[in-house]
mmCIF file of C-alpha atoms and ligand atoms in Angstrom:
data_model
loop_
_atom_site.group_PDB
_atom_site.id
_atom_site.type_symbol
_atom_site.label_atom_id
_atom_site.label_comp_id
_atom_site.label_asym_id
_atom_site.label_seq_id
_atom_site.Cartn_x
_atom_site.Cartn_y
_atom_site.Cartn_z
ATOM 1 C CA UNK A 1 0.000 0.000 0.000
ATOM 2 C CA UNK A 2 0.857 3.346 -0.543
ATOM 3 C CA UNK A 3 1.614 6.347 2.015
ATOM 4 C CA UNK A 4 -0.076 9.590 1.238
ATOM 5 C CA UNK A 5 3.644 11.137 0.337
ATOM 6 C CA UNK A 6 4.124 8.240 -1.965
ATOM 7 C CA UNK A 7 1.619 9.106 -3.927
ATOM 8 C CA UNK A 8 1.735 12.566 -3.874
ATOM 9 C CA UNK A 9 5.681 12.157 -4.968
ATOM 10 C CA UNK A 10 4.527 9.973 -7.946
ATOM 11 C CA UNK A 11 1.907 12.582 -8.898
ATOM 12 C CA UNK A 12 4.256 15.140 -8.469
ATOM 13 C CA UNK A 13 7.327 13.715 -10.504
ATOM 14 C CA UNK A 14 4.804 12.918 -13.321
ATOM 15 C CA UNK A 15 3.945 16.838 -13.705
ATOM 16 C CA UNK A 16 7.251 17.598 -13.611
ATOM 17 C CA UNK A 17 8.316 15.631 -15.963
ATOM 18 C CA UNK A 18 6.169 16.725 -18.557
ATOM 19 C CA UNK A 19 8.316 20.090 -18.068
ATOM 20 C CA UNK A 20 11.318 19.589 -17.709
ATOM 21 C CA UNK A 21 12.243 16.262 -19.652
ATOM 22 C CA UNK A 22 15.818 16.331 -21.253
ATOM 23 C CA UNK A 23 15.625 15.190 -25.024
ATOM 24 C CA UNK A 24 18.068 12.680 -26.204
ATOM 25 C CA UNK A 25 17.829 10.812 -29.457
ATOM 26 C CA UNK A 26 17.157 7.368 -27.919
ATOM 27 C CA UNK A 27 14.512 9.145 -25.850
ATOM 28 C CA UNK A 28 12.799 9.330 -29.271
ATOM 29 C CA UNK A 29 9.392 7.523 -29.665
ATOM 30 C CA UNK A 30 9.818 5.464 -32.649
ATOM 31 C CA UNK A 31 13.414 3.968 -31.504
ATOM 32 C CA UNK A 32 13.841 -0.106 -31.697
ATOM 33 C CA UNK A 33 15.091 -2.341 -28.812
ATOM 34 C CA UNK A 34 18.172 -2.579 -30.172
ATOM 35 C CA UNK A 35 18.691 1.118 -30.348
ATOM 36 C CA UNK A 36 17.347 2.080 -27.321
ATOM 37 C CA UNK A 37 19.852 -1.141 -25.597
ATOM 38 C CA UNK A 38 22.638 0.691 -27.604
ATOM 39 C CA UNK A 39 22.249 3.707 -25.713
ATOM 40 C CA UNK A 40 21.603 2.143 -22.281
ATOM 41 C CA UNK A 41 24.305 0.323 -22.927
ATOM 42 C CA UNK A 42 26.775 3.001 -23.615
ATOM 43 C CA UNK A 43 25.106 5.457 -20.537
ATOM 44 C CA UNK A 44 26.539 2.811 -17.731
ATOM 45 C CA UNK A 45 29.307 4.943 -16.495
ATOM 46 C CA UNK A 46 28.991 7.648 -19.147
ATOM 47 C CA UNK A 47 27.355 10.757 -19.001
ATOM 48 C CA UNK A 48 24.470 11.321 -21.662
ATOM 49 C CA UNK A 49 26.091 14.558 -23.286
ATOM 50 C CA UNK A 50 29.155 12.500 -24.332
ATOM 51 C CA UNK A 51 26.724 9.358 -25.270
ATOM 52 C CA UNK A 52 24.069 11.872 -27.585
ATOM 53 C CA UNK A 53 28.192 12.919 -29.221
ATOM 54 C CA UNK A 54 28.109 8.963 -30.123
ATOM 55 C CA UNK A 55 25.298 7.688 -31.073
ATOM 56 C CA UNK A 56 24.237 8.688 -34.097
ATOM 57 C CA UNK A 57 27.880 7.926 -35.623
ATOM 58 C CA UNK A 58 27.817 4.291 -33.569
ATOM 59 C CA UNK A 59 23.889 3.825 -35.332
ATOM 60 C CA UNK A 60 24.879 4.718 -38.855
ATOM 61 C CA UNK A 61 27.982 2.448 -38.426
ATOM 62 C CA UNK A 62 26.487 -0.861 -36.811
ATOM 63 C CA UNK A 63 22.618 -0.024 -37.328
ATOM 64 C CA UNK A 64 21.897 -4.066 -36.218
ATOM 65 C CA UNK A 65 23.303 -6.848 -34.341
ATOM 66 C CA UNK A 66 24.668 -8.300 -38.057
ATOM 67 C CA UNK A 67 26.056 -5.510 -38.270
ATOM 68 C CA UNK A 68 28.177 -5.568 -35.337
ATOM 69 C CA UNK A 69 29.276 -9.295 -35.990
ATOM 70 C CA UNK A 70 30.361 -8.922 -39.378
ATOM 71 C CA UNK A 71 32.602 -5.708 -37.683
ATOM 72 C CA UNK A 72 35.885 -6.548 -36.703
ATOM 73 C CA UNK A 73 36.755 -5.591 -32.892
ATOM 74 C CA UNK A 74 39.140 -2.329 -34.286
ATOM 75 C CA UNK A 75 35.994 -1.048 -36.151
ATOM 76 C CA UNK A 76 33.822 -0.786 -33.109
ATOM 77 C CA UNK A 77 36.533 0.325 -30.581
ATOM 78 C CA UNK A 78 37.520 3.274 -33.193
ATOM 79 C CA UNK A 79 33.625 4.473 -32.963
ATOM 80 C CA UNK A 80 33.262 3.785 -29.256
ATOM 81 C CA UNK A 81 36.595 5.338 -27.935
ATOM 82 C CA UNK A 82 35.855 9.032 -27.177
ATOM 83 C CA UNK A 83 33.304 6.950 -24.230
ATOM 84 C CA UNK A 84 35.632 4.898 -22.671
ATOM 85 C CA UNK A 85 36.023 1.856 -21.791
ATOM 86 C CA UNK A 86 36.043 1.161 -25.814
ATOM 87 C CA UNK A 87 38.000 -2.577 -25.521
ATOM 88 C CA UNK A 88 35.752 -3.446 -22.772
ATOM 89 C CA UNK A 89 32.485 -2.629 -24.767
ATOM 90 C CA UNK A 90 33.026 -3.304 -28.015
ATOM 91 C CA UNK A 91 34.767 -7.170 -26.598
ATOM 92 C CA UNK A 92 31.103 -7.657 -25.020
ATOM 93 C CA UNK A 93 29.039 -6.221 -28.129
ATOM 94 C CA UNK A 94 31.008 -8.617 -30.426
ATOM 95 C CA UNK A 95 30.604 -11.632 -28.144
ATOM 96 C CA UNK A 96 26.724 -10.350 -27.890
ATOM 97 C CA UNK A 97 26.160 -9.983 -31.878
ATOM 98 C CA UNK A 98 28.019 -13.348 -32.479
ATOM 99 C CA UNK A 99 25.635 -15.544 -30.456
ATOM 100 C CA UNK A 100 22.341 -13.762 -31.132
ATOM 101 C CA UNK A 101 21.222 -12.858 -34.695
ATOM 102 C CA UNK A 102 18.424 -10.102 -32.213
ATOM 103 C CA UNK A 103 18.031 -9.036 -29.054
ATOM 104 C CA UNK A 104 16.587 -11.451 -26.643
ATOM 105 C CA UNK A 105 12.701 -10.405 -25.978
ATOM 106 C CA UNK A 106 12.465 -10.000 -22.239
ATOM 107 C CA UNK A 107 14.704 -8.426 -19.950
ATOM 108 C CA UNK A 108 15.704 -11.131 -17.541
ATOM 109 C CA UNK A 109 17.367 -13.400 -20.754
ATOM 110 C CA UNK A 110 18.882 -9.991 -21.773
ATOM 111 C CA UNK A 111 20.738 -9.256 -18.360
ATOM 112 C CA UNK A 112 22.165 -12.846 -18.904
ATOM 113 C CA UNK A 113 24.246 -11.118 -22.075
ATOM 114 C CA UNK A 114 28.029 -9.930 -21.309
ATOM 115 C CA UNK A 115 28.474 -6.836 -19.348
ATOM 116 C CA UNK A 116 24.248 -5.930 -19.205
ATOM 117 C CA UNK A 117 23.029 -6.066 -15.895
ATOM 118 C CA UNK A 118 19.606 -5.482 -14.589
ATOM 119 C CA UNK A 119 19.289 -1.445 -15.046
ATOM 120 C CA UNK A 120 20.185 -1.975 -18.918
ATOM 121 C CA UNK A 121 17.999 -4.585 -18.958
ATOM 122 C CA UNK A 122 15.223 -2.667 -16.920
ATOM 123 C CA UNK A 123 15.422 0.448 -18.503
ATOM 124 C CA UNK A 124 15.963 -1.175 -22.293
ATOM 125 C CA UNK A 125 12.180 -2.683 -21.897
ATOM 126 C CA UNK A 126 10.472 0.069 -20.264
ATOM 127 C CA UNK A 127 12.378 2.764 -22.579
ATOM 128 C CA UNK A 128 11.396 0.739 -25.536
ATOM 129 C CA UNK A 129 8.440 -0.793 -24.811
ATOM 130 C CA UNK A 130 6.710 0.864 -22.056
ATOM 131 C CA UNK A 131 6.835 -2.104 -19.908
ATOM 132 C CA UNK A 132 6.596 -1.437 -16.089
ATOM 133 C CA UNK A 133 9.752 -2.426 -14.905
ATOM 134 C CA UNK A 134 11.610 -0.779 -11.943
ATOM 135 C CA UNK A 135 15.140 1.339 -12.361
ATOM 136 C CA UNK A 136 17.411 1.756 -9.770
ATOM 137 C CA UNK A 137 20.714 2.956 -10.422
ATOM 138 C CA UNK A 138 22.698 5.235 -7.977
ATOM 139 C CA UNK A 139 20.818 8.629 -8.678
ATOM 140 C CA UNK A 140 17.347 6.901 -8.571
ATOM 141 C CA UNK A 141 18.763 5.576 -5.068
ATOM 142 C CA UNK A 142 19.353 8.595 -4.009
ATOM 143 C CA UNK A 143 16.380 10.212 -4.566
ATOM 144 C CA UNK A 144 14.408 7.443 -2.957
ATOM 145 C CA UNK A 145 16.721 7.252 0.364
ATOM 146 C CA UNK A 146 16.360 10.904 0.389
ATOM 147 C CA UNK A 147 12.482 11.854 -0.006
ATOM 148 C CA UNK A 148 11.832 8.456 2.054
ATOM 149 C CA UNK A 149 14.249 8.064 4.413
ATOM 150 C CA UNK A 150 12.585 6.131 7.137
ATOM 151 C CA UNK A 151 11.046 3.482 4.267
ATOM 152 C CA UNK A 152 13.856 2.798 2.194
ATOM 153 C CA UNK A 153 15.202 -0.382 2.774
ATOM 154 C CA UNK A 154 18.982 -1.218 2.555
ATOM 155 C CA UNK A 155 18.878 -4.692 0.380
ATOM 156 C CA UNK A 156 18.832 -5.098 -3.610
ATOM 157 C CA UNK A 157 16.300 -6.811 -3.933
ATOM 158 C CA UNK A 158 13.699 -4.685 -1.026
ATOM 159 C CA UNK A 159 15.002 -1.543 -3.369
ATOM 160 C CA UNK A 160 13.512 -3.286 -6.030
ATOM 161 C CA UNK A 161 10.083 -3.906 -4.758
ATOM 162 C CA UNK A 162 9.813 -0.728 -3.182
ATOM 163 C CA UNK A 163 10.890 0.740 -7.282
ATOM 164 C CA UNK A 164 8.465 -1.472 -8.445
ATOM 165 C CA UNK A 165 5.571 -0.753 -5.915
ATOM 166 C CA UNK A 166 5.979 2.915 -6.270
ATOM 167 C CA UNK A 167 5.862 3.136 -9.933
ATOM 168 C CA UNK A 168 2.741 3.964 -11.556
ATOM 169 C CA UNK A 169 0.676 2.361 -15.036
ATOM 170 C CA UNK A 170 2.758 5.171 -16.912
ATOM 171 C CA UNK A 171 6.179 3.377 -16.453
ATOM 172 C CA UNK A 172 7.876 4.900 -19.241
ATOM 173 C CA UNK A 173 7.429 8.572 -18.522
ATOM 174 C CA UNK A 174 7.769 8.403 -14.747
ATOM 175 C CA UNK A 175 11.118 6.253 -14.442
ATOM 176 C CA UNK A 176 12.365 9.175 -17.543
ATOM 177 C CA UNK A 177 11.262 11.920 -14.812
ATOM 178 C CA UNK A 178 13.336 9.834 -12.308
ATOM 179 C CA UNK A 179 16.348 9.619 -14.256
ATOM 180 C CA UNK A 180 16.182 13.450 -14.804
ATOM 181 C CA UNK A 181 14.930 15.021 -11.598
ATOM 182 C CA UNK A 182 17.759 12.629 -10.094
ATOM 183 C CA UNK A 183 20.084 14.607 -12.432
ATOM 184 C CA UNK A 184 18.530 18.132 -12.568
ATOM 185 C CA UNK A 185 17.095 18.473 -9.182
ATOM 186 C CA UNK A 186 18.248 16.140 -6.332
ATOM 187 C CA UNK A 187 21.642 15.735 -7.657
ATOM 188 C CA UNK A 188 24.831 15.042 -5.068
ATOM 189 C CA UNK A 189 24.310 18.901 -3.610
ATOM 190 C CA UNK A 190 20.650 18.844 -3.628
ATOM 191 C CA UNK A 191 18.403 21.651 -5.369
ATOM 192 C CA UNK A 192 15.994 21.671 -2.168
ATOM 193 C CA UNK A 193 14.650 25.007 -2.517
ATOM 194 C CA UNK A 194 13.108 24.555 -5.496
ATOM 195 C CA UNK A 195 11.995 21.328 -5.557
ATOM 196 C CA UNK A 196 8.419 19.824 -5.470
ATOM 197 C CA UNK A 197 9.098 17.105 -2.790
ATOM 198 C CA UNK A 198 10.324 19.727 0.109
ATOM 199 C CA UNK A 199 7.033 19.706 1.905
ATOM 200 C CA UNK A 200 7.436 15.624 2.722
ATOM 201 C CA UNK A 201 11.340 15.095 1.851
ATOM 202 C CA UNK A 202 12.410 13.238 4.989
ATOM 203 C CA UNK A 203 15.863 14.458 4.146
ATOM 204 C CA UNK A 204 15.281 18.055 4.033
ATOM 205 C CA UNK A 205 12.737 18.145 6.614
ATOM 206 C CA UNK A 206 14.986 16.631 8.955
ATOM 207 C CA UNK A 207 17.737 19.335 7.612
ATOM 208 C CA UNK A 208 15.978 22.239 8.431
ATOM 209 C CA UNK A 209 14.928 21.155 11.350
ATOM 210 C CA UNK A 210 18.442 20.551 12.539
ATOM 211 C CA UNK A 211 19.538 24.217 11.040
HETATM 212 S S1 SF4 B 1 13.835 18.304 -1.140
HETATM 213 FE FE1 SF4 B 1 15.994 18.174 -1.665
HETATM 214 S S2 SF4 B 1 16.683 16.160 -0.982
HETATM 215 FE FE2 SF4 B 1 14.437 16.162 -1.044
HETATM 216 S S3 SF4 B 1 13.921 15.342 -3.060
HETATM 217 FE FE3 SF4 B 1 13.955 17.556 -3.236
HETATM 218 S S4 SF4 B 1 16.035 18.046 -3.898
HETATM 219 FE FE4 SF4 B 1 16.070 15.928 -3.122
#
């Protein structure tokens, strides 16, 4: 069941989403799975700026999975270097593209693929698909242990269920509003003034009442 701040947060990040989303190209509509697993792929440790610098270029190059396996390892580590961490991704995209001709069709058979764990897998699905699947990665955890302090649970797995009980029908557009109030808003030094949640935030509650 939900609290009353629960629900008022989810109603709340919803609206303010709708103003204040940050457009990237795999954000679009009309993308594939494999495009939007491209970019979810390449965000892990990246920041989106230097991913959007990418993508297009990686897209035109290796546009499918065939694509990538008739590469050779050079070709995709030449694309992927200004990201980082090019030998180490383009190693597990070859070794990906060799044993699958497409993407598997649920997430928990993709997060079973070299270097994909259950955020890519997570927010692949729900990016592409809609489907309401939870996404915790460390900004969404911080949000969460902020606004509900007392509730949030320290295992994995309770993270997950409290994600998943939280989020509403409209997966798609409230884990996006997550990822960027997470980014925009309640970032390391926290935007608290001007935030939405600063009424029932345990965290800044409990920070002005200290100050
Ligand atoms: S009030 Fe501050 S700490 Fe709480 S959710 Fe908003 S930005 Fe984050």
């Amino acid at each position: 069941m939900t609290s009353k701040a629960e629900r008022r947060f989810r109603a709340n990040l919803l609206e303010w989403g709708e103003e204040n989303r940050r457009e990237y190209p795999w954000r679009e509509l009309n993308r594939t799975l494999y495009e939007v697993f491209v970019a979810e792929f390449f965000l892990t440790q990246t920041p989106a700026d230097n991913v959007a610098a990418v993508y297009p270029v990686f897209l035109e190059r290796f546009p499918t999975l065939d694509a990538i396996a008739e590469a050779s390892e050079d070709e995709l580590v030449e694309v992927i270097e200004p990201l980082g961490f090019q030998n180490m991704r383009a190693g597990a995209l070859k070794q990906i593209a060799s044993a699958h001709d497409r993407l598997p069709t649920g997430p928990e058979p993709l997060m079973e693929l070299p270097r994909v764990g259950r955020y890519v897998a997570n927010a692949t699905f729900c990016f592409a698909r809609g489907d309401r699947l939870p996404i915790l990665d460390r900004n969404v955890e911080r949000v969460y242990s902020r606004v509900f302090r007392d509730a949030w649970p320290e295992a994995e797995a309770d993270q997950l269920t409290f994600t998943q009980r939280l989020m509403p029908d409209k997966a798609r557009p409230y884990n996006l509003a997550l990822l960027d109030f997470g980014a925009l808003v309640c970032q390391t030094e926290p935007l608290c003034e001007q935030c939405f949640a600063n009424e029932y935030c345990v965290y800044y509650q409990e920070s002005t009442r200290r100050s």
